[in-house]
Amino acid sequence: MEKNAVADRTKGIISIVFVMLIWGSSFAVTKTVVQEVSPYLFATLRHIVACALLLPFYLHQRKKVKQQLPYKRLAVMGILGITVYYGLFNFAMLYIPASTGALVEGLIPVAIAIPAAWLLKEHISGRSIAGIILCVTGVVLVGFVGSPQGTHTLRGSILMLLAVCCWSAYTLLSRSLKDTDTILATAISTFIGSAFLIPISAVELYQHGMPEISGRAWAGIIYLGVFASALAYFLYNKALESLPAAQVGNFLNLNPVIGAVIAMIFLKDTFTPWQMAGGVLVLAGIWLSSKRVKQ
């Protein structure tokens, strides 16, 4: 049993690190696409791709797994984690730089750890608290002190902060459903959340018409739909089966580090010494919080 638990935990950590590599790139990609496509139409197109990819896996798994599914909670997951979250996220990226968006999302660990301790009765050790403090300090260095960007727009920051709250709720709901089949939970919540996106994007189309979407933007939409939505959501929910919600939330602090590197390479952003120092603190905080404590 102990070996199985360690193996599951290792797989969970590998999964969440891979997810962070994908999601860390999503800031720069989203920033590029929202310059051409309105926020909710962008979210809808992205998740149509994700749903098309998830559908055959869902149908195959549904034949094998006969468990009763908690549709109400999955619906809430889909609405919060997809419909509302991506609307807020995409609108925020219209007003703020990719690095600022990553910074505000660095508050997710705190937004997850405190409710997880209260609602899911997850113990927050001194080691985890120290890791969170290191991560948040690193995020401040990456996004505020060392950022070469100008002052961010208050409106965009507020929208991103609201998105953080939605993601915290999504994570806690997913953690509470750890006994539900991961493929089914991911697919159903994605289907429901995507369905609610369609009428909102229809309103955008009615108001503004269908935009001309370049090949570069279509590539970004497909990339985010396949990897950042379908695959990453599955791996994220899989990681929550074997890792505490607070620890998974702490890994999300990799986003500003990865986002800064990608912005430096592809968007020609500069990478300052303060950002490098912040990246080291983020990695140290993640290592500290994920280090196994003997019972």
GROMACS .gro file of C-alpha atoms in nm:
model
  295
    1MET     CA    1   0.000   0.000   0.000
    2GLU     CA    2   0.281   0.239   0.091
    3LYS     CA    3   0.459   0.177  -0.240
    4ASN     CA    4   0.136   0.229  -0.433
    5ALA     CA    5   0.073   0.557  -0.250
    6VAL     CA    6   0.425   0.679  -0.331
    7ALA     CA    7   0.385   0.576  -0.697
    8ASP     CA    8   0.049   0.754  -0.724
    9ARG     CA    9   0.195   1.063  -0.562
   10THR     CA   10   0.492   1.061  -0.802
   11LYS     CA   11   0.258   1.030  -1.100
   12GLY     CA   12   0.051   1.315  -0.960
   13ILE     CA   13   0.355   1.542  -0.933
   14ILE     CA   14   0.471   1.454  -1.287
   15SER     CA   15   0.120   1.525  -1.419
   16ILE     CA   16   0.091   1.862  -1.249
   17VAL     CA   17   0.439   1.972  -1.367
   18PHE     CA   18   0.343   1.886  -1.726
   19VAL     CA   19   0.020   2.079  -1.683
   20MET     CA   20   0.215   2.381  -1.561
   21LEU     CA   21   0.436   2.371  -1.872
   22ILE     CA   22   0.123   2.384  -2.089
   23TRP     CA   23  -0.065   2.644  -1.884
   24GLY     CA   24   0.246   2.858  -1.845
   25SER     CA   25   0.246   2.902  -2.222
   26SER     CA   26  -0.124   2.989  -2.234
   27PHE     CA   27  -0.074   3.350  -2.121
   28ALA     CA   28   0.133   3.446  -2.425
   29VAL     CA   29  -0.087   3.247  -2.664
   30THR     CA   30  -0.407   3.397  -2.520
   31LYS     CA   31  -0.261   3.748  -2.537
   32THR     CA   32  -0.196   3.695  -2.908
   33VAL     CA   33  -0.537   3.547  -2.993
   34VAL     CA   34  -0.754   3.799  -2.804
   35GLN     CA   35  -0.614   4.074  -3.026
   36GLU     CA   36  -0.815   3.917  -3.310
   37VAL     CA   37  -1.100   3.721  -3.151
   38SER     CA   38  -1.351   3.847  -2.892
   39PRO     CA   39  -1.311   3.683  -2.548
   40TYR     CA   40  -1.618   3.457  -2.538
   41LEU     CA   41  -1.599   3.357  -2.904
   42PHE     CA   42  -1.236   3.267  -2.843
   43ALA     CA   43  -1.332   3.060  -2.537
   44THR     CA   44  -1.610   2.887  -2.733
   45LEU     CA   45  -1.392   2.794  -3.031
   46ARG     CA   46  -1.122   2.669  -2.798
   47HIS     CA   47  -1.360   2.445  -2.609
   48ILE     CA   48  -1.534   2.312  -2.918
   49VAL     CA   49  -1.191   2.172  -3.007
   50ALA     CA   50  -1.151   2.036  -2.652
   51CYS     CA   51  -1.497   1.873  -2.655
   52ALA     CA   52  -1.434   1.710  -2.992
   53LEU     CA   53  -1.114   1.560  -2.853
   54LEU     CA   54  -1.272   1.444  -2.526
   55LEU     CA   55  -1.589   1.295  -2.677
   56PRO     CA   56  -1.448   0.959  -2.801
   57PHE     CA   57  -1.264   0.907  -2.470
   58TYR     CA   58  -1.584   0.984  -2.280
   59LEU     CA   59  -1.792   0.739  -2.489
   60HIS     CA   60  -1.533   0.465  -2.448
   61GLN     CA   61  -1.501   0.518  -2.074
   62ARG     CA   62  -1.877   0.542  -2.019
   63LYS     CA   63  -1.917   0.188  -2.150
   64LYS     CA   64  -1.663   0.060  -1.897
   65VAL     CA   65  -1.753   0.267  -1.590
   66LYS     CA   66  -2.108   0.231  -1.458
   67GLN     CA   67  -2.080   0.445  -1.145
   68GLN     CA   68  -2.342   0.706  -1.062
   69LEU     CA   69  -2.207   1.048  -1.148
   70PRO     CA   70  -2.267   1.365  -0.943
   71TYR     CA   71  -2.402   1.571  -1.232
   72LYS     CA   72  -2.496   1.874  -1.023
   73ARG     CA   73  -2.143   1.920  -0.888
   74LEU     CA   74  -1.994   1.849  -1.231
   75ALA     CA   75  -2.222   2.116  -1.377
   76VAL     CA   76  -2.104   2.368  -1.119
   77MET     CA   77  -1.744   2.269  -1.198
   78GLY     CA   78  -1.801   2.328  -1.567
   79ILE     CA   79  -1.971   2.663  -1.522
   80LEU     CA   80  -1.710   2.796  -1.277
   81GLY     CA   81  -1.398   2.638  -1.431
   82ILE     CA   82  -1.482   2.699  -1.797
   83THR     CA   83  -1.776   2.933  -1.866
   84VAL     CA   84  -1.701   3.197  -1.605
   85TYR     CA   85  -1.327   3.142  -1.564
   86TYR     CA   86  -1.235   3.172  -1.932
   87GLY     CA   87  -1.465   3.467  -1.987
   88LEU     CA   88  -1.293   3.653  -1.704
   89PHE     CA   89  -0.947   3.531  -1.807
   90ASN     CA   90  -0.982   3.633  -2.172
   91PHE     CA   91  -1.131   3.973  -2.089
   92ALA     CA   92  -0.851   4.034  -1.837
   93MET     CA   93  -0.588   3.958  -2.101
   94LEU     CA   94  -0.730   4.238  -2.316
   95TYR     CA   95  -0.622   4.493  -2.054
   96ILE     CA   96  -0.308   4.357  -1.889
   97PRO     CA   97   0.026   4.208  -2.005
   98ALA     CA   98   0.070   3.832  -1.998
   99SER     CA   99   0.320   3.861  -1.711
  100THR     CA  100   0.073   4.058  -1.497
  101GLY     CA  101  -0.197   3.798  -1.560
  102ALA     CA  102   0.044   3.527  -1.448
  103LEU     CA  103   0.127   3.729  -1.137
  104VAL     CA  104  -0.235   3.767  -1.026
  105GLU     CA  105  -0.291   3.395  -1.085
  106GLY     CA  106  -0.001   3.340  -0.846
  107LEU     CA  107  -0.253   3.411  -0.570
  108ILE     CA  108  -0.429   3.082  -0.648
  109PRO     CA  109  -0.237   2.876  -0.386
  110VAL     CA  110  -0.367   3.094  -0.105
  111ALA     CA  111  -0.715   3.091  -0.258
  112ILE     CA  112  -0.702   2.709  -0.260
  113ALA     CA  113  -0.511   2.627   0.059
  114ILE     CA  114  -0.730   2.819   0.304
  115PRO     CA  115  -1.070   2.686   0.181
  116ALA     CA  116  -0.917   2.336   0.146
  117ALA     CA  117  -0.817   2.342   0.512
  118TRP     CA  118  -1.162   2.464   0.611
  119LEU     CA  119  -1.392   2.267   0.380
  120LEU     CA  120  -1.192   1.954   0.294
  121LYS     CA  121  -1.017   1.933   0.634
  122GLU     CA  122  -0.676   1.921   0.469
  123HIS     CA  123  -0.393   1.981   0.712
  124ILE     CA  124  -0.159   2.268   0.622
  125SER     CA  125   0.183   2.189   0.766
  126GLY     CA  126   0.444   2.444   0.858
  127ARG     CA  127   0.646   2.322   0.560
  128SER     CA  128   0.354   2.392   0.324
  129ILE     CA  129   0.298   2.737   0.473
  130ALA     CA  130   0.668   2.817   0.427
  131GLY     CA  131   0.648   2.692   0.068
  132ILE     CA  132   0.347   2.913  -0.005
  133ILE     CA  133   0.524   3.216   0.141
  134LEU     CA  134   0.830   3.150  -0.075
  135CYS     CA  135   0.613   3.105  -0.383
  136VAL     CA  136   0.413   3.421  -0.326
  137THR     CA  137   0.734   3.617  -0.262
  138GLY     CA  138   0.877   3.480  -0.586
  139VAL     CA  139   0.561   3.574  -0.774
  140VAL     CA  140   0.589   3.932  -0.645
  141LEU     CA  141   0.950   3.950  -0.767
  142VAL     CA  142   0.859   3.802  -1.105
  143GLY     CA  143   0.550   4.012  -1.167
  144PHE     CA  144   0.592   4.337  -0.975
  145VAL     CA  145   0.947   4.417  -0.868
  146GLY     CA  146   1.128   4.268  -1.166
  147SER     CA  147   0.867   4.308  -1.438
  148PRO     CA  148   0.977   4.527  -1.730
  149GLN     CA  149   0.612   4.601  -1.807
  150GLY     CA  150   0.443   4.928  -1.715
  151THR     CA  151   0.167   4.966  -1.461
  152HIS     CA  152  -0.115   4.721  -1.516
  153THR     CA  153  -0.477   4.819  -1.566
  154LEU     CA  154  -0.693   4.792  -1.256
  155ARG     CA  155  -0.986   4.655  -1.451
  156GLY     CA  156  -0.785   4.366  -1.591
  157SER     CA  157  -0.636   4.282  -1.253
  158ILE     CA  158  -0.981   4.272  -1.090
  159LEU     CA  159  -1.111   4.043  -1.365
  160MET     CA  160  -0.811   3.812  -1.320
  161LEU     CA  161  -0.862   3.812  -0.943
  162LEU     CA  162  -1.223   3.701  -0.995
  163ALA     CA  163  -1.093   3.429  -1.228
  164VAL     CA  164  -0.862   3.314  -0.947
  165CYS     CA  165  -1.164   3.272  -0.719
  166CYS     CA  166  -1.343   3.065  -0.983
  167TRP     CA  167  -1.040   2.841  -1.027
  168SER     CA  168  -1.011   2.789  -0.653
  169ALA     CA  169  -1.374   2.671  -0.643
  170TYR     CA  170  -1.314   2.442  -0.944
  171THR     CA  171  -1.010   2.286  -0.774
  172LEU     CA  172  -1.193   2.224  -0.448
  173LEU     CA  173  -1.488   2.065  -0.629
  174SER     CA  174  -1.255   1.843  -0.830
  175ARG     CA  175  -1.070   1.737  -0.514
  176SER     CA  176  -1.403   1.650  -0.348
  177LEU     CA  177  -1.482   1.422  -0.647
  178LYS     CA  178  -1.156   1.226  -0.638
  179ASP     CA  179  -1.349   0.896  -0.629
  180THR     CA  180  -1.525   0.983  -0.956
  181ASP     CA  181  -1.367   0.857  -1.279
  182THR     CA  182  -1.130   1.129  -1.400
  183ILE     CA  183  -1.209   1.101  -1.771
  184LEU     CA  184  -1.584   1.117  -1.711
  185ALA     CA  185  -1.557   1.406  -1.464
  186THR     CA  186  -1.330   1.606  -1.695
  187ALA     CA  187  -1.540   1.540  -2.005
  188ILE     CA  188  -1.880   1.610  -1.852
  189SER     CA  189  -1.771   1.930  -1.677
  190THR     CA  190  -1.608   2.046  -2.002
  191PHE     CA  191  -1.920   1.965  -2.207
  192ILE     CA  192  -2.145   2.154  -1.968
  193GLY     CA  193  -1.916   2.454  -1.933
  194SER     CA  194  -1.872   2.473  -2.311
  195ALA     CA  195  -2.248   2.453  -2.370
  196PHE     CA  196  -2.298   2.765  -2.157
  197LEU     CA  197  -2.031   2.947  -2.361
  198ILE     CA  198  -2.224   2.909  -2.687
  199PRO     CA  199  -2.517   3.150  -2.622
  200ILE     CA  200  -2.281   3.413  -2.480
  201SER     CA  201  -2.054   3.397  -2.785
  202ALA     CA  202  -2.365   3.412  -3.007
  203VAL     CA  203  -2.444   3.750  -2.851
  204GLU     CA  204  -2.089   3.865  -2.929
  205LEU     CA  205  -2.128   3.751  -3.290
  206TYR     CA  206  -2.461   3.933  -3.319
  207GLN     CA  207  -2.307   4.254  -3.187
  208HIS     CA  208  -1.972   4.250  -3.367
  209GLY     CA  209  -1.999   3.995  -3.646
  210MET     CA  210  -1.756   3.715  -3.728
  211PRO     CA  211  -1.397   3.843  -3.717
  212GLU     CA  212  -1.131   3.754  -3.970
  213ILE     CA  213  -0.915   3.499  -3.789
  214SER     CA  214  -0.558   3.456  -3.909
  215GLY     CA  215  -0.382   3.122  -3.937
  216ARG     CA  216  -0.169   3.217  -3.637
  217ALA     CA  217  -0.478   3.276  -3.422
  218TRP     CA  218  -0.636   2.947  -3.537
  219ALA     CA  219  -0.315   2.767  -3.442
  220GLY     CA  220  -0.336   2.925  -3.095
  221ILE     CA  221  -0.702   2.826  -3.057
  222ILE     CA  222  -0.632   2.464  -3.158
  223TYR     CA  223  -0.325   2.443  -2.934
  224LEU     CA  224  -0.516   2.572  -2.632
  225GLY     CA  225  -0.816   2.350  -2.707
  226VAL     CA  226  -0.615   2.029  -2.742
  227PHE     CA  227  -0.343   2.078  -2.484
  228ALA     CA  228  -0.442   2.353  -2.238
  229SER     CA  229  -0.808   2.245  -2.211
  230ALA     CA  230  -0.863   1.875  -2.292
  231LEU     CA  231  -0.528   1.720  -2.194
  232ALA     CA  232  -0.431   1.959  -1.914
  233TYR     CA  233  -0.773   1.947  -1.745
  234PHE     CA  234  -0.760   1.567  -1.744
  235LEU     CA  235  -0.409   1.562  -1.595
  236TYR     CA  236  -0.498   1.834  -1.343
  237ASN     CA  237  -0.798   1.639  -1.216
  238LYS     CA  238  -0.588   1.321  -1.217
  239ALA     CA  239  -0.326   1.490  -0.999
  240LEU     CA  240  -0.597   1.594  -0.752
  241GLU     CA  241  -0.676   1.226  -0.693
  242SER     CA  242  -0.342   1.167  -0.523
  243LEU     CA  243  -0.223   1.512  -0.411
  244PRO     CA  244  -0.379   1.756  -0.163
  245ALA     CA  245  -0.556   2.054  -0.318
  246ALA     CA  246  -0.322   2.298  -0.140
  247GLN     CA  247  -0.013   2.129  -0.284
  248VAL     CA  248  -0.158   2.120  -0.636
  249GLY     CA  249  -0.247   2.486  -0.596
  250ASN     CA  250   0.109   2.567  -0.497
  251PHE     CA  251   0.241   2.417  -0.821
  252LEU     CA  252   0.039   2.679  -1.007
  253ASN     CA  253   0.308   2.928  -0.906
  254LEU     CA  254   0.518   2.783  -1.186
  255ASN     CA  255   0.294   2.974  -1.426
  256PRO     CA  256   0.460   3.316  -1.391
  257VAL     CA  257   0.807   3.164  -1.427
  258ILE     CA  258   0.719   2.963  -1.738
  259GLY     CA  259   0.512   3.250  -1.873
  260ALA     CA  260   0.804   3.492  -1.833
  261VAL     CA  261   1.045   3.259  -2.015
  262ILE     CA  262   0.802   3.204  -2.303
  263ALA     CA  263   0.730   3.577  -2.327
  264MET     CA  264   1.106   3.639  -2.342
  265ILE     CA  265   1.154   3.389  -2.624
  266PHE     CA  266   0.846   3.450  -2.838
  267LEU     CA  267   0.724   3.799  -2.743
  268LYS     CA  268   1.077   3.941  -2.702
  269ASP     CA  269   1.015   4.045  -2.341
  270THR     CA  270   1.321   4.105  -2.126
  271PHE     CA  271   1.403   3.881  -1.829
  272THR     CA  272   1.549   4.081  -1.541
  273PRO     CA  273   1.770   3.958  -1.254
  274TRP     CA  274   1.480   4.017  -1.013
  275GLN     CA  275   1.262   3.786  -1.221
  276MET     CA  276   1.534   3.522  -1.216
  277ALA     CA  277   1.555   3.551  -0.837
  278GLY     CA  278   1.178   3.525  -0.815
  279GLY     CA  279   1.182   3.212  -1.030
  280VAL     CA  280   1.432   3.050  -0.794
  281LEU     CA  281   1.208   3.130  -0.495
  282VAL     CA  282   0.903   2.985  -0.672
  283LEU     CA  283   1.088   2.662  -0.749
  284ALA     CA  284   1.219   2.645  -0.391
  285GLY     CA  285   0.868   2.696  -0.254
  286ILE     CA  286   0.726   2.421  -0.474
  287TRP     CA  287   1.005   2.182  -0.370
  288LEU     CA  288   0.949   2.264  -0.003
  289SER     CA  289   0.572   2.215  -0.016
  290SER     CA  290   0.594   1.894  -0.218
  291LYS     CA  291   0.868   1.731  -0.006
  292ARG     CA  292   0.728   1.423   0.161
  293VAL     CA  293   0.684   1.446   0.535
  294LYS     CA  294   0.714   1.127   0.739
  295GLN     CA  295   0.401   1.048   0.935
   0.00000   0.00000   0.00000
